[in-house]
Amino acid sequence: MTPFITFEGIEGVGKSTLVQATAKHLAKANIRYCLTREPGGTPFAEQLRAVLLAHHDERILPATETLLMFAARAQHVANVIKPSLTAGVWVLSDRYTDASFAYQGAGRGVDMAVIEHLAGFSQAGCVPDLTFLLVAPVALALQRAKKRAVLDRFESEQLAFFERVQDHYLQRAALEPGRFCVIDATLRLSDVQAIAFDRMKSL
Ligand code: TYD
């Protein structure tokens, strides 16, 4: 099957810029790819994304948030990721299951065993071949993210939340060095991209 590549990191580390640059890089090489994102990636999952990112008067339970993330993921895997990989198309996903461990697990305190179980249930064996993790000092990243006009429900969290999220991402990367490529997001954009494209040569 063709490679499945995911992009992770807290808000403000330049993840979306790297995703776009990677897509261009593949296009230049005449490689067919599908550029997608989570939560979202299918019409129904995009509706779940809108609900998940919006602010609500009612308190959203970590359990509810987790289940909706995985509901969106199940749709995304079955209707976009798997069919693309089967058809010989590379898949680039802006976030995937590592985000659920980092945000819902480490960030919100949801039992990691529950997340592990939901991952097995929803992703039908679809595991990324390569995961780029962009890291930067949390305060710096948040400063960048908060320049955006309107902050969504996640972007409105406090520094300590994102410290837990980034620490957990790094723990996961240390456990799976073969899959993760950790990149210092404070490097120049061209250097970040050069590291990423070099790593892709080994796919
Ligand atoms: P993000 O890629 O940051 O969207 P944008 O850059 O357009 O703001 O993703 C939206 C949010 O969803 C992000 O704050 C992290 C969160 N998220 C989770 O909490 N768990 C998950 O499993 C996923 C995929 C995303």
Short mmCIF file of C-alpha atoms and ligand atoms in Angstrom, two decimals:
data_model
loop_
_atom_site.label_atom_id
_atom_site.label_comp_id
_atom_site.label_asym_id
_atom_site.label_seq_id
_atom_site.Cartn_x
_atom_site.Cartn_y
_atom_site.Cartn_z
CA MET A 1 0.00 0.00 0.00
CA THR A 2 1.02 3.59 -0.54
CA PRO A 3 2.32 5.61 2.42
CA PHE A 4 0.04 7.07 5.06
CA ILE A 5 1.62 10.20 6.58
CA THR A 6 0.23 12.19 9.51
CA PHE A 7 1.12 15.61 10.91
CA GLU A 8 0.89 16.42 14.61
CA GLY A 9 1.75 19.13 17.09
CA ILE A 10 0.08 21.74 19.25
CA GLU A 11 -1.52 24.85 17.76
CA GLY A 12 0.85 27.45 16.32
CA VAL A 13 3.76 25.16 15.37
CA GLY A 14 3.22 25.55 11.62
CA LYS A 15 1.72 22.12 11.06
CA SER A 16 -0.69 23.21 8.32
CA THR A 17 2.14 24.96 6.43
CA LEU A 18 4.17 21.74 6.43
CA VAL A 19 1.15 19.74 5.25
CA GLN A 20 0.68 22.11 2.30
CA ALA A 21 4.37 22.08 1.43
CA THR A 22 4.44 18.29 1.54
CA ALA A 23 1.48 18.09 -0.83
CA LYS A 24 3.28 20.41 -3.27
CA HIS A 25 6.43 18.31 -2.97
CA LEU A 26 4.49 15.16 -3.94
CA ALA A 27 2.70 16.94 -6.78
CA LYS A 28 6.07 18.01 -8.21
CA ALA A 29 7.18 14.39 -8.16
CA ASN A 30 3.95 13.38 -9.95
CA ILE A 31 2.82 11.34 -6.97
CA ARG A 32 -0.93 11.00 -6.47
CA TYR A 33 -1.96 12.06 -2.99
CA CYS A 34 -5.03 12.79 -0.91
CA LEU A 35 -4.76 15.74 1.46
CA THR A 36 -7.14 15.42 4.38
CA ARG A 37 -7.59 16.36 8.04
CA GLU A 38 -9.02 15.34 11.39
CA PRO A 39 -11.44 15.77 12.90
CA GLY A 40 -13.09 15.85 9.48
CA GLY A 41 -12.17 14.64 6.02
CA THR A 42 -15.63 13.44 4.96
CA PRO A 43 -18.85 15.50 4.72
CA PHE A 44 -20.29 13.88 7.85
CA ALA A 45 -17.01 14.04 9.79
CA GLU A 46 -16.67 17.73 8.86
CA GLN A 47 -20.03 18.31 10.53
CA LEU A 48 -18.71 16.60 13.65
CA ARG A 49 -15.63 18.85 13.42
CA ALA A 50 -17.80 21.96 13.43
CA VAL A 51 -19.59 20.74 16.57
CA LEU A 52 -16.31 19.77 18.26
CA LEU A 53 -14.54 23.07 17.62
CA ALA A 54 -17.47 25.35 18.42
CA HIS A 55 -18.06 26.89 21.83
CA HIS A 56 -21.16 25.63 23.65
CA ASP A 57 -23.02 26.92 26.68
CA GLU A 58 -23.30 23.34 27.91
CA ARG A 59 -20.17 21.71 29.37
CA ILE A 60 -18.79 19.19 26.90
CA LEU A 61 -17.60 16.09 28.75
CA PRO A 62 -14.18 14.68 27.87
CA ALA A 63 -15.97 11.37 27.20
CA THR A 64 -18.33 13.04 24.70
CA GLU A 65 -15.45 14.81 22.98
CA THR A 66 -13.49 11.56 22.74
CA LEU A 67 -16.38 9.57 21.31
CA LEU A 68 -17.10 12.23 18.69
CA MET A 69 -13.42 12.38 17.67
CA PHE A 70 -13.49 8.63 17.10
CA ALA A 71 -16.88 8.73 15.38
CA ALA A 72 -15.40 11.19 12.89
CA ARG A 73 -12.28 9.01 12.58
CA ALA A 74 -14.26 5.84 11.81
CA GLN A 75 -15.98 7.64 8.90
CA HIS A 76 -12.70 9.11 7.72
CA VAL A 77 -10.80 5.82 7.75
CA ALA A 78 -13.53 3.82 6.02
CA ASN A 79 -14.55 6.40 3.43
CA VAL A 80 -11.33 8.26 2.63
CA ILE A 81 -8.09 6.86 4.08
CA LYS A 82 -8.50 3.15 3.31
CA PRO A 83 -9.97 3.60 -0.18
CA SER A 84 -7.16 6.04 -1.09
CA LEU A 85 -4.40 3.75 0.11
CA THR A 86 -5.99 0.80 -1.67
CA ALA A 87 -6.18 2.84 -4.88
CA GLY A 88 -2.45 3.63 -4.76
CA VAL A 89 -2.85 7.18 -3.53
CA TRP A 90 -0.66 8.59 -0.75
CA VAL A 91 -2.57 9.96 2.23
CA LEU A 92 -1.48 13.10 4.07
CA SER A 93 -3.60 13.72 7.15
CA ASP A 94 -3.43 16.88 9.23
CA ARG A 95 -3.78 15.04 12.59
CA TYR A 96 -4.89 11.48 13.41
CA THR A 97 -5.14 9.16 16.41
CA ASP A 98 -1.99 10.45 18.16
CA ALA A 99 -3.97 13.66 18.68
CA SER A 100 -6.63 11.78 20.63
CA PHE A 101 -4.00 10.35 22.99
CA ALA A 102 -2.40 13.77 23.39
CA TYR A 103 -5.49 16.02 23.63
CA GLN A 104 -8.19 13.78 25.10
CA GLY A 105 -5.83 11.50 27.04
CA ALA A 106 -3.09 13.78 28.37
CA GLY A 107 -4.98 17.05 27.94
CA ARG A 108 -8.43 16.12 29.25
CA GLY A 109 -7.47 13.14 31.42
CA VAL A 110 -9.41 10.44 29.57
CA ASP A 111 -8.20 6.92 30.41
CA MET A 112 -5.52 5.97 27.85
CA ALA A 113 -6.79 2.37 27.83
CA VAL A 114 -10.20 3.58 26.65
CA ILE A 115 -8.54 5.60 23.86
CA GLU A 116 -6.44 2.59 22.89
CA HIS A 117 -9.60 0.52 22.68
CA LEU A 118 -11.44 3.12 20.59
CA ALA A 119 -8.45 3.37 18.28
CA GLY A 120 -8.59 -0.36 17.61
CA PHE A 121 -12.35 -0.16 17.12
CA SER A 122 -12.38 2.77 14.70
CA GLN A 123 -9.24 2.72 12.61
CA ALA A 124 -9.50 -0.76 11.10
CA GLY A 125 -5.76 -1.42 11.30
CA CYS A 126 -4.91 1.86 9.59
CA VAL A 127 -1.67 3.02 11.24
CA PRO A 128 0.52 5.81 9.82
CA ASP A 129 3.81 4.84 8.19
CA LEU A 130 5.28 8.19 9.14
CA THR A 131 4.21 10.89 11.60
CA PHE A 132 5.75 14.35 11.60
CA LEU A 133 5.65 15.92 15.04
CA LEU A 134 6.42 19.64 15.11
CA VAL A 135 7.55 20.93 18.49
CA ALA A 136 8.19 24.41 19.87
CA PRO A 137 8.22 26.06 23.29
CA VAL A 138 4.54 26.07 24.25
CA ALA A 139 4.38 29.78 25.09
CA LEU A 140 5.85 30.69 21.70
CA ALA A 141 3.49 28.41 19.78
CA LEU A 142 0.45 29.76 21.60
CA GLN A 143 1.54 33.32 20.95
CA ARG A 144 1.52 32.49 17.23
CA ALA A 145 -1.81 30.63 17.39
CA LYS A 146 -3.54 33.38 19.32
CA LYS A 147 -2.90 35.84 16.51
CA ARG A 148 -5.83 34.15 14.73
CA ALA A 149 -9.02 36.19 14.72
CA VAL A 150 -11.36 33.80 16.53
CA LEU A 151 -10.14 31.09 18.88
CA ASP A 152 -11.93 27.73 18.73
CA ARG A 153 -12.77 25.59 21.79
CA PHE A 154 -9.31 23.94 21.84
CA GLU A 155 -7.31 27.09 21.09
CA SER A 156 -8.99 28.70 24.10
CA GLU A 157 -7.30 26.26 26.53
CA GLN A 158 -4.58 27.39 28.93
CA LEU A 159 -0.82 26.92 28.63
CA ALA A 160 -0.74 23.98 31.08
CA PHE A 161 -3.14 22.05 28.84
CA PHE A 162 -0.84 22.39 25.83
CA GLU A 163 2.22 21.53 27.96
CA ARG A 164 0.55 18.20 28.79
CA VAL A 165 -0.41 17.67 25.14
CA GLN A 166 3.08 18.37 23.78
CA ASP A 167 4.79 16.31 26.52
CA HIS A 168 2.61 13.37 25.63
CA TYR A 169 3.29 13.70 21.92
CA LEU A 170 7.01 13.61 22.73
CA GLN A 171 6.56 10.52 24.92
CA ARG A 172 4.78 8.76 22.08
CA ALA A 173 7.52 9.77 19.65
CA ALA A 174 10.18 8.37 22.00
CA LEU A 175 8.32 5.04 22.13
CA GLU A 176 8.03 4.79 18.33
CA PRO A 177 11.14 6.42 16.85
CA GLY A 178 10.70 4.45 13.62
CA ARG A 179 7.34 6.03 12.87
CA PHE A 180 7.85 9.53 14.29
CA CYS A 181 10.00 12.27 12.86
CA VAL A 182 10.24 15.06 15.45
CA ILE A 183 11.06 18.46 13.98
CA ASP A 184 12.03 21.64 15.82
CA ALA A 185 9.39 24.13 14.65
CA THR A 186 11.56 27.10 15.58
CA LEU A 187 13.88 26.32 12.67
CA ARG A 188 13.56 28.26 9.43
CA LEU A 189 10.62 27.10 7.30
CA SER A 190 12.98 25.88 4.56
CA ASP A 191 14.93 23.79 7.10
CA VAL A 192 11.76 22.26 8.55
CA GLN A 193 10.70 21.26 5.05
CA ALA A 194 14.15 19.94 4.10
CA ILE A 195 14.16 17.66 7.17
CA ALA A 196 10.66 16.40 6.36
CA PHE A 197 11.34 15.75 2.67
CA ASP A 198 14.59 13.99 3.50
CA ARG A 199 12.80 11.70 5.93
CA MET A 200 10.21 10.86 3.28
CA LYS A 201 12.94 9.38 1.07
CA SER A 202 13.02 6.37 3.42
CA LEU A 203 9.35 5.51 2.80
P1 TYD B 1 -6.36 21.72 13.98
O1 TYD B 1 -5.64 20.89 12.99
O2 TYD B 1 -5.53 22.42 14.99
O3 TYD B 1 -7.28 22.76 13.24
P2 TYD B 1 -6.90 24.27 12.83
O4 TYD B 1 -5.42 24.30 12.60
O5 TYD B 1 -7.70 24.51 11.61
O6 TYD B 1 -7.34 25.08 14.02
O7 TYD B 1 -7.39 20.70 14.71
C1 TYD B 1 -8.51 21.08 15.41
C2 TYD B 1 -8.45 20.72 16.87
O8 TYD B 1 -8.88 19.39 17.14
C3 TYD B 1 -7.09 20.86 17.52
O9 TYD B 1 -7.17 21.85 18.51
C4 TYD B 1 -6.82 19.54 18.18
C5 TYD B 1 -8.14 18.87 18.23
N1 TYD B 1 -8.12 17.39 18.13
C6 TYD B 1 -8.30 16.62 19.28
O10 TYD B 1 -8.46 17.17 20.38
N2 TYD B 1 -8.31 15.26 19.18
C7 TYD B 1 -8.17 14.61 17.98
O11 TYD B 1 -8.18 13.36 17.93
C8 TYD B 1 -7.97 15.43 16.81
C9 TYD B 1 -7.81 14.77 15.48
C10 TYD B 1 -7.95 16.81 16.92
#
